[in-house]
Amino acid sequence: MKSLKKSFILAFCALSITISFAQKSPIIKGKLLNNKFNKVEVLNAYGNERITYGSADIATDGSFVLNTTVKMPDIYRLGFSDKDFFLFTLSPDQIIEVVMDADNLQSVVSVSGSKSMTFVKNAADILKENQHLLDSINHALQSNTTQQLFNNFYQKFNQYHQTNQDVDRYLTTLYLTNDSLINLVQSSSKKEKIDAKQLDNFVYQANKFMKEILASFEPYENYLQNVGDYYDFTKDRTTVMVLPLLL
């Protein structure tokens, strides 16, 4: 009887020690700015089956306390709707206090108790700061008259260069076609007269080459007539002072 009682006491003590050392489920204390949601849940982040590890109602002021049933560290979703959620890692014993913006759930306003949420917040803050810096530089460049001069010149010159390349291709085709026409005349004539036997073929081929020459010459003629109006680099110029290098 004493042995049985002793065993029961030992078992009870062991159970008490196990319970005292058991990990507590994490708690998320949150607040949503610009809140438009009524409920928040902790859900599995992957897998086809929807598993809920706790839910809570969101108060009118955007605050909520979510007691979870998470027993092991993993990636979870803090879900506010089927399409609105935040991915994060969650571990037992964590007590997370977080402030988020309902209009941008990927931007954490403030957080404590979660390394993953802190990492996301810091990364988002860095990206936002970098974007702010780029916007400031871009604004400064856009308002700088010298930079505007070079930007306008580059755009105009780039178009001018592209047009010249197109015209060069037309002229190359024109000269090659003209060479083909000369070769046709020479091969179809005897003593500066077209051989009667070659007349039909000559007329057909010569007419074809003449049309190709005309098609290549027309863009070049149009370019000569309009290049001064479209690509006038003498307009909107400003004086740029170039300082000599001191060696």
PDB file of C-alpha atoms in Angstrom:
ATOM      1  CA  MET A   1       0.000   0.000   0.000  1.00  0.00           C
ATOM      2  CA  LYS A   2       2.868   2.347   0.897  1.00  0.00           C
ATOM      3  CA  SER A   3       4.626   1.445  -2.354  1.00  0.00           C
ATOM      4  CA  LEU A   4       1.527   2.254  -4.423  1.00  0.00           C
ATOM      5  CA  LYS A   5       1.067   5.561  -2.625  1.00  0.00           C
ATOM      6  CA  LYS A   6       4.716   6.413  -3.152  1.00  0.00           C
ATOM      7  CA  SER A   7       4.449   5.648  -6.896  1.00  0.00           C
ATOM      8  CA  PHE A   8       1.364   7.832  -7.214  1.00  0.00           C
ATOM      9  CA  ILE A   9       3.143  10.741  -5.515  1.00  0.00           C
ATOM     10  CA  LEU A  10       6.162  10.363  -7.836  1.00  0.00           C
ATOM     11  CA  ALA A  11       3.930  10.251 -10.916  1.00  0.00           C
ATOM     12  CA  PHE A  12       2.040  13.347  -9.765  1.00  0.00           C
ATOM     13  CA  CYS A  13       5.300  15.207  -9.172  1.00  0.00           C
ATOM     14  CA  ALA A  14       6.601  14.233 -12.616  1.00  0.00           C
ATOM     15  CA  LEU A  15       3.382  15.407 -14.238  1.00  0.00           C
ATOM     16  CA  SER A  16       3.566  18.701 -12.344  1.00  0.00           C
ATOM     17  CA  ILE A  17       7.171  19.248 -13.466  1.00  0.00           C
ATOM     18  CA  THR A  18       6.215  18.440 -17.093  1.00  0.00           C
ATOM     19  CA  ILE A  19       3.320  20.870 -17.015  1.00  0.00           C
ATOM     20  CA  SER A  20       5.470  23.580 -15.420  1.00  0.00           C
ATOM     21  CA  PHE A  21       8.089  23.244 -18.186  1.00  0.00           C
ATOM     22  CA  ALA A  22       5.581  22.898 -21.082  1.00  0.00           C
ATOM     23  CA  GLN A  23       5.758  25.656 -23.669  1.00  0.00           C
ATOM     24  CA  LYS A  24       2.957  28.149 -23.605  1.00  0.00           C
ATOM     25  CA  SER A  25       1.018  28.944 -26.772  1.00  0.00           C
ATOM     26  CA  PRO A  26       1.894  32.336 -28.267  1.00  0.00           C
ATOM     27  CA  ILE A  27      -0.305  35.397 -27.893  1.00  0.00           C
ATOM     28  CA  ILE A  28      -0.628  38.191 -30.422  1.00  0.00           C
ATOM     29  CA  LYS A  29      -1.723  41.573 -29.129  1.00  0.00           C
ATOM     30  CA  GLY A  30      -2.411  43.752 -32.109  1.00  0.00           C
ATOM     31  CA  LYS A  31      -3.849  47.015 -33.287  1.00  0.00           C
ATOM     32  CA  LEU A  32      -4.910  47.900 -36.827  1.00  0.00           C
ATOM     33  CA  LEU A  33      -4.725  51.466 -38.050  1.00  0.00           C
ATOM     34  CA  ASN A  34      -7.369  52.408 -40.618  1.00  0.00           C
ATOM     35  CA  ASN A  35      -9.155  49.206 -39.664  1.00  0.00           C
ATOM     36  CA  LYS A  36     -11.707  47.705 -42.046  1.00  0.00           C
ATOM     37  CA  PHE A  37     -11.737  44.102 -40.776  1.00  0.00           C
ATOM     38  CA  ASN A  38     -13.870  42.332 -38.182  1.00  0.00           C
ATOM     39  CA  LYS A  39     -11.850  39.191 -37.464  1.00  0.00           C
ATOM     40  CA  VAL A  40      -8.265  37.965 -37.408  1.00  0.00           C
ATOM     41  CA  GLU A  41      -7.001  34.357 -37.564  1.00  0.00           C
ATOM     42  CA  VAL A  42      -3.730  32.464 -37.407  1.00  0.00           C
ATOM     43  CA  LEU A  43      -3.707  30.001 -40.309  1.00  0.00           C
ATOM     44  CA  ASN A  44      -1.292  27.549 -41.887  1.00  0.00           C
ATOM     45  CA  ALA A  45       0.857  29.178 -44.573  1.00  0.00           C
ATOM     46  CA  TYR A  46       1.060  26.184 -46.904  1.00  0.00           C
ATOM     47  CA  GLY A  47      -0.817  23.023 -47.757  1.00  0.00           C
ATOM     48  CA  ASN A  48      -4.217  22.521 -49.307  1.00  0.00           C
ATOM     49  CA  GLU A  49      -6.030  22.049 -46.019  1.00  0.00           C
ATOM     50  CA  ARG A  50      -7.107  25.171 -44.131  1.00  0.00           C
ATOM     51  CA  ILE A  51      -6.023  24.895 -40.504  1.00  0.00           C
ATOM     52  CA  THR A  52      -6.894  27.533 -37.921  1.00  0.00           C
ATOM     53  CA  TYR A  53      -4.649  28.022 -34.883  1.00  0.00           C
ATOM     54  CA  GLY A  54      -6.748  30.658 -33.181  1.00  0.00           C
ATOM     55  CA  SER A  55      -8.986  33.604 -33.972  1.00  0.00           C
ATOM     56  CA  ALA A  56     -10.200  36.801 -32.383  1.00  0.00           C
ATOM     57  CA  ASP A  57     -12.672  39.579 -33.022  1.00  0.00           C
ATOM     58  CA  ILE A  58     -11.278  43.001 -33.820  1.00  0.00           C
ATOM     59  CA  ALA A  59     -12.650  45.858 -31.708  1.00  0.00           C
ATOM     60  CA  THR A  60     -13.965  49.054 -33.218  1.00  0.00           C
ATOM     61  CA  ASP A  61     -10.691  50.803 -32.378  1.00  0.00           C
ATOM     62  CA  GLY A  62      -8.758  48.129 -34.311  1.00  0.00           C
ATOM     63  CA  SER A  63      -7.338  46.312 -31.285  1.00  0.00           C
ATOM     64  CA  PHE A  64      -7.414  42.558 -30.715  1.00  0.00           C
ATOM     65  CA  VAL A  65      -5.902  39.865 -28.487  1.00  0.00           C
ATOM     66  CA  LEU A  66      -5.397  36.551 -30.264  1.00  0.00           C
ATOM     67  CA  ASN A  67      -4.658  33.469 -28.156  1.00  0.00           C
ATOM     68  CA  THR A  68      -3.229  30.804 -30.447  1.00  0.00           C
ATOM     69  CA  THR A  69      -2.889  27.026 -30.242  1.00  0.00           C
ATOM     70  CA  VAL A  70       0.508  26.940 -31.979  1.00  0.00           C
ATOM     71  CA  LYS A  71       2.733  24.204 -30.523  1.00  0.00           C
ATOM     72  CA  MET A  72       5.770  24.351 -32.797  1.00  0.00           C
ATOM     73  CA  PRO A  73       7.724  27.010 -34.713  1.00  0.00           C
ATOM     74  CA  ASP A  74       6.598  27.379 -38.326  1.00  0.00           C
ATOM     75  CA  ILE A  75       5.457  29.851 -40.962  1.00  0.00           C
ATOM     76  CA  TYR A  76       1.876  31.033 -40.469  1.00  0.00           C
ATOM     77  CA  ARG A  77      -0.577  33.513 -41.908  1.00  0.00           C
ATOM     78  CA  LEU A  78      -2.096  36.292 -39.870  1.00  0.00           C
ATOM     79  CA  GLY A  79      -5.261  36.446 -41.913  1.00  0.00           C
ATOM     80  CA  PHE A  80      -7.882  39.174 -41.980  1.00  0.00           C
ATOM     81  CA  SER A  81      -9.693  37.868 -45.074  1.00  0.00           C
ATOM     82  CA  ASP A  82      -9.064  35.320 -47.828  1.00  0.00           C
ATOM     83  CA  LYS A  83      -6.967  37.864 -49.735  1.00  0.00           C
ATOM     84  CA  ASP A  84      -5.598  40.010 -46.900  1.00  0.00           C
ATOM     85  CA  PHE A  85      -2.934  38.371 -44.754  1.00  0.00           C
ATOM     86  CA  PHE A  86       0.577  38.718 -43.373  1.00  0.00           C
ATOM     87  CA  LEU A  87       3.176  35.907 -43.518  1.00  0.00           C
ATOM     88  CA  PHE A  88       5.384  35.453 -40.460  1.00  0.00           C
ATOM     89  CA  THR A  89       7.062  32.833 -38.294  1.00  0.00           C
ATOM     90  CA  LEU A  90       5.514  32.068 -34.944  1.00  0.00           C
ATOM     91  CA  SER A  91       6.918  30.064 -32.040  1.00  0.00           C
ATOM     92  CA  PRO A  92       5.536  28.937 -28.687  1.00  0.00           C
ATOM     93  CA  ASP A  93       6.077  31.251 -25.699  1.00  0.00           C
ATOM     94  CA  GLN A  94       6.064  34.354 -27.892  1.00  0.00           C
ATOM     95  CA  ILE A  95       4.011  37.331 -26.797  1.00  0.00           C
ATOM     96  CA  ILE A  96       3.855  39.634 -29.784  1.00  0.00           C
ATOM     97  CA  GLU A  97       2.693  43.225 -29.677  1.00  0.00           C
ATOM     98  CA  VAL A  98       2.210  44.653 -33.148  1.00  0.00           C
ATOM     99  CA  VAL A  99       0.687  47.707 -34.810  1.00  0.00           C
ATOM    100  CA  MET A 100      -0.165  47.367 -38.512  1.00  0.00           C
ATOM    101  CA  ASP A 101      -1.852  49.465 -41.180  1.00  0.00           C
ATOM    102  CA  ALA A 102      -4.958  47.845 -42.678  1.00  0.00           C
ATOM    103  CA  ASP A 103      -4.356  49.733 -45.932  1.00  0.00           C
ATOM    104  CA  ASN A 104      -0.906  48.107 -46.269  1.00  0.00           C
ATOM    105  CA  LEU A 105      -0.585  44.920 -44.245  1.00  0.00           C
ATOM    106  CA  GLN A 106       2.991  44.364 -45.446  1.00  0.00           C
ATOM    107  CA  SER A 107       4.088  47.533 -43.662  1.00  0.00           C
ATOM    108  CA  VAL A 108       4.545  46.980 -39.913  1.00  0.00           C
ATOM    109  CA  VAL A 109       4.221  50.219 -37.940  1.00  0.00           C
ATOM    110  CA  SER A 110       5.733  48.857 -34.725  1.00  0.00           C
ATOM    111  CA  VAL A 111       6.395  45.411 -33.270  1.00  0.00           C
ATOM    112  CA  SER A 112       7.991  43.654 -30.329  1.00  0.00           C
ATOM    113  CA  GLY A 113       8.350  39.993 -29.412  1.00  0.00           C
ATOM    114  CA  SER A 114       8.780  38.683 -32.975  1.00  0.00           C
ATOM    115  CA  LYS A 115      12.082  38.527 -34.835  1.00  0.00           C
ATOM    116  CA  SER A 116      10.377  37.753 -38.167  1.00  0.00           C
ATOM    117  CA  MET A 117       7.985  40.704 -37.948  1.00  0.00           C
ATOM    118  CA  THR A 118      10.860  42.942 -36.852  1.00  0.00           C
ATOM    119  CA  PHE A 119      12.871  41.811 -39.887  1.00  0.00           C
ATOM    120  CA  VAL A 120       9.955  42.577 -42.230  1.00  0.00           C
ATOM    121  CA  LYS A 121       9.489  45.994 -40.636  1.00  0.00           C
ATOM    122  CA  ASN A 122      13.200  46.868 -40.936  1.00  0.00           C
ATOM    123  CA  ALA A 123      13.332  45.661 -44.559  1.00  0.00           C
ATOM    124  CA  ALA A 124      10.216  47.667 -45.454  1.00  0.00           C
ATOM    125  CA  ASP A 125      11.630  50.766 -43.721  1.00  0.00           C
ATOM    126  CA  ILE A 126      14.892  50.459 -45.700  1.00  0.00           C
ATOM    127  CA  LEU A 127      13.021  50.084 -48.991  1.00  0.00           C
ATOM    128  CA  LYS A 128      10.817  53.055 -48.155  1.00  0.00           C
ATOM    129  CA  GLU A 129      13.830  55.194 -47.242  1.00  0.00           C
ATOM    130  CA  ASN A 130      15.659  54.189 -50.428  1.00  0.00           C
ATOM    131  CA  GLN A 131      12.584  55.018 -52.501  1.00  0.00           C
ATOM    132  CA  HIS A 132      12.328  58.380 -50.751  1.00  0.00           C
ATOM    133  CA  LEU A 133      15.998  59.047 -51.586  1.00  0.00           C
ATOM    134  CA  LEU A 134      15.493  58.071 -55.236  1.00  0.00           C
ATOM    135  CA  ASP A 135      12.413  60.282 -55.464  1.00  0.00           C
ATOM    136  CA  SER A 136      14.385  63.193 -54.011  1.00  0.00           C
ATOM    137  CA  ILE A 137      17.236  62.692 -56.493  1.00  0.00           C
ATOM    138  CA  ASN A 138      14.799  62.378 -59.380  1.00  0.00           C
ATOM    139  CA  HIS A 139      13.007  65.562 -58.305  1.00  0.00           C
ATOM    140  CA  ALA A 140      16.330  67.410 -58.042  1.00  0.00           C
ATOM    141  CA  LEU A 141      17.383  66.243 -61.503  1.00  0.00           C
ATOM    142  CA  GLN A 142      14.047  67.184 -63.038  1.00  0.00           C
ATOM    143  CA  SER A 143      14.279  70.717 -61.628  1.00  0.00           C
ATOM    144  CA  ASN A 144      17.915  71.187 -62.679  1.00  0.00           C
ATOM    145  CA  THR A 145      18.113  73.246 -65.884  1.00  0.00           C
ATOM    146  CA  THR A 146      21.430  71.738 -66.983  1.00  0.00           C
ATOM    147  CA  GLN A 147      20.103  68.225 -66.523  1.00  0.00           C
ATOM    148  CA  GLN A 148      16.968  69.156 -68.454  1.00  0.00           C
ATOM    149  CA  LEU A 149      19.181  70.441 -71.269  1.00  0.00           C
ATOM    150  CA  PHE A 150      21.080  67.166 -71.508  1.00  0.00           C
ATOM    151  CA  ASN A 151      17.910  65.081 -71.215  1.00  0.00           C
ATOM    152  CA  ASN A 152      16.221  67.004 -74.029  1.00  0.00           C
ATOM    153  CA  PHE A 153      19.340  66.858 -76.175  1.00  0.00           C
ATOM    154  CA  TYR A 154      19.726  63.113 -75.594  1.00  0.00           C
ATOM    155  CA  GLN A 155      16.101  62.392 -76.523  1.00  0.00           C
ATOM    156  CA  LYS A 156      16.310  64.528 -79.663  1.00  0.00           C
ATOM    157  CA  PHE A 157      19.724  63.197 -80.700  1.00  0.00           C
ATOM    158  CA  ASN A 158      18.686  59.586 -80.080  1.00  0.00           C
ATOM    159  CA  GLN A 159      15.687  60.050 -82.400  1.00  0.00           C
ATOM    160  CA  TYR A 160      17.917  61.849 -84.927  1.00  0.00           C
ATOM    161  CA  HIS A 161      20.424  58.995 -84.813  1.00  0.00           C
ATOM    162  CA  GLN A 162      17.683  56.386 -85.289  1.00  0.00           C
ATOM    163  CA  THR A 163      16.275  58.308 -88.261  1.00  0.00           C
ATOM    164  CA  ASN A 164      19.727  58.505 -89.853  1.00  0.00           C
ATOM    165  CA  GLN A 165      20.173  54.766 -89.461  1.00  0.00           C
ATOM    166  CA  ASP A 166      16.841  54.194 -91.207  1.00  0.00           C
ATOM    167  CA  VAL A 167      17.829  56.553 -94.034  1.00  0.00           C
ATOM    168  CA  ASP A 168      21.194  54.789 -94.365  1.00  0.00           C
ATOM    169  CA  ARG A 169      19.387  51.501 -94.876  1.00  0.00           C
ATOM    170  CA  TYR A 170      17.158  53.026 -97.561  1.00  0.00           C
ATOM    171  CA  LEU A 171      20.198  54.508 -99.373  1.00  0.00           C
ATOM    172  CA  THR A 172      22.068  51.210 -99.189  1.00  0.00           C
ATOM    173  CA  THR A 173      19.070  49.456-100.753  1.00  0.00           C
ATOM    174  CA  LEU A 174      18.844  52.192-103.376  1.00  0.00           C
ATOM    175  CA  TYR A 175      22.508  51.836-104.435  1.00  0.00           C
ATOM    176  CA  LEU A 176      22.355  48.033-104.491  1.00  0.00           C
ATOM    177  CA  THR A 177      19.175  48.120-106.580  1.00  0.00           C
ATOM    178  CA  ASN A 178      20.741  50.683-108.927  1.00  0.00           C
ATOM    179  CA  ASP A 179      23.754  48.368-109.380  1.00  0.00           C
ATOM    180  CA  SER A 180      21.384  45.529-110.204  1.00  0.00           C
ATOM    181  CA  LEU A 181      19.643  47.724-112.798  1.00  0.00           C
ATOM    182  CA  ILE A 182      22.989  48.638-114.408  1.00  0.00           C
ATOM    183  CA  ASN A 183      23.989  44.973-114.568  1.00  0.00           C
ATOM    184  CA  LEU A 184      20.615  44.154-116.157  1.00  0.00           C
ATOM    185  CA  VAL A 185      21.108  46.820-118.839  1.00  0.00           C
ATOM    186  CA  GLN A 186      24.606  45.622-119.599  1.00  0.00           C
ATOM    187  CA  SER A 187      23.660  41.951-119.754  1.00  0.00           C
ATOM    188  CA  SER A 188      20.566  42.557-121.923  1.00  0.00           C
ATOM    189  CA  SER A 189      22.095  44.890-124.486  1.00  0.00           C
ATOM    190  CA  LYS A 190      24.380  44.578-127.441  1.00  0.00           C
ATOM    191  CA  LYS A 191      26.092  47.642-128.894  1.00  0.00           C
ATOM    192  CA  GLU A 192      24.001  49.904-126.588  1.00  0.00           C
ATOM    193  CA  LYS A 193      20.736  48.360-127.831  1.00  0.00           C
ATOM    194  CA  ILE A 194      18.474  45.954-125.958  1.00  0.00           C
ATOM    195  CA  ASP A 195      18.504  42.512-127.526  1.00  0.00           C
ATOM    196  CA  ALA A 196      15.025  41.800-128.907  1.00  0.00           C
ATOM    197  CA  LYS A 197      15.137  38.311-127.398  1.00  0.00           C
ATOM    198  CA  GLN A 198      15.720  39.851-123.953  1.00  0.00           C
ATOM    199  CA  LEU A 199      13.170  42.657-124.297  1.00  0.00           C
ATOM    200  CA  ASP A 200      10.255  41.136-122.326  1.00  0.00           C
ATOM    201  CA  ASN A 201      12.465  40.004-119.468  1.00  0.00           C
ATOM    202  CA  PHE A 202      14.316  43.344-119.508  1.00  0.00           C
ATOM    203  CA  VAL A 203      11.117  45.387-119.268  1.00  0.00           C
ATOM    204  CA  TYR A 204       9.814  43.222-116.417  1.00  0.00           C
ATOM    205  CA  GLN A 205      13.059  43.289-114.414  1.00  0.00           C
ATOM    206  CA  ALA A 206      13.831  46.951-115.138  1.00  0.00           C
ATOM    207  CA  ASN A 207      10.348  48.015-114.047  1.00  0.00           C
ATOM    208  CA  LYS A 208      10.753  46.046-110.835  1.00  0.00           C
ATOM    209  CA  PHE A 209      14.127  47.663-110.064  1.00  0.00           C
ATOM    210  CA  MET A 210      12.828  51.164-110.833  1.00  0.00           C
ATOM    211  CA  LYS A 211       9.941  50.727-108.385  1.00  0.00           C
ATOM    212  CA  GLU A 212      12.368  49.555-105.697  1.00  0.00           C
ATOM    213  CA  ILE A 213      14.638  52.562-106.349  1.00  0.00           C
ATOM    214  CA  LEU A 214      11.667  54.925-106.057  1.00  0.00           C
ATOM    215  CA  ALA A 215      10.489  53.272-102.833  1.00  0.00           C
ATOM    216  CA  SER A 216      13.964  53.723-101.323  1.00  0.00           C
ATOM    217  CA  PHE A 217      14.452  57.291-102.582  1.00  0.00           C
ATOM    218  CA  GLU A 218      11.148  58.723-101.290  1.00  0.00           C
ATOM    219  CA  PRO A 219      12.024  58.345 -97.551  1.00  0.00           C
ATOM    220  CA  TYR A 220      15.431  59.916 -98.231  1.00  0.00           C
ATOM    221  CA  GLU A 221      13.813  62.848-100.078  1.00  0.00           C
ATOM    222  CA  ASN A 222      11.349  63.312 -97.212  1.00  0.00           C
ATOM    223  CA  TYR A 223      14.238  63.269 -94.742  1.00  0.00           C
ATOM    224  CA  LEU A 224      16.108  66.019 -96.638  1.00  0.00           C
ATOM    225  CA  GLN A 225      13.026  68.229 -96.738  1.00  0.00           C
ATOM    226  CA  ASN A 226      12.135  67.892 -93.033  1.00  0.00           C
ATOM    227  CA  VAL A 227      15.324  67.191 -91.095  1.00  0.00           C
ATOM    228  CA  GLY A 228      15.925  70.887 -90.415  1.00  0.00           C
ATOM    229  CA  ASP A 229      12.482  71.372 -88.883  1.00  0.00           C
ATOM    230  CA  TYR A 230      12.375  68.215 -86.776  1.00  0.00           C
ATOM    231  CA  TYR A 231      15.977  68.118 -85.606  1.00  0.00           C
ATOM    232  CA  ASP A 232      17.007  71.708 -85.044  1.00  0.00           C
ATOM    233  CA  PHE A 233      19.716  71.537 -82.360  1.00  0.00           C
ATOM    234  CA  THR A 234      20.119  75.316 -82.292  1.00  0.00           C
ATOM    235  CA  LYS A 235      16.865  75.829 -80.352  1.00  0.00           C
ATOM    236  CA  ASP A 236      16.502  75.926 -76.553  1.00  0.00           C
ATOM    237  CA  ARG A 237      20.233  76.077 -76.012  1.00  0.00           C
ATOM    238  CA  THR A 238      21.873  77.371 -72.842  1.00  0.00           C
ATOM    239  CA  THR A 239      25.499  78.194 -72.238  1.00  0.00           C
ATOM    240  CA  VAL A 240      27.317  75.543 -70.236  1.00  0.00           C
ATOM    241  CA  MET A 241      30.616  76.588 -68.688  1.00  0.00           C
ATOM    242  CA  VAL A 242      33.289  73.921 -68.700  1.00  0.00           C
ATOM    243  CA  LEU A 243      35.962  74.512 -66.076  1.00  0.00           C
ATOM    244  CA  PRO A 244      39.540  73.524 -67.018  1.00  0.00           C
ATOM    245  CA  LEU A 245      41.071  70.630 -65.151  1.00  0.00           C
ATOM    246  CA  LEU A 246      43.802  71.585 -62.714  1.00  0.00           C
ATOM    247  CA  LEU A 247      46.681  69.174 -63.159  1.00  0.00           C
TER     248      LEU A 247
END
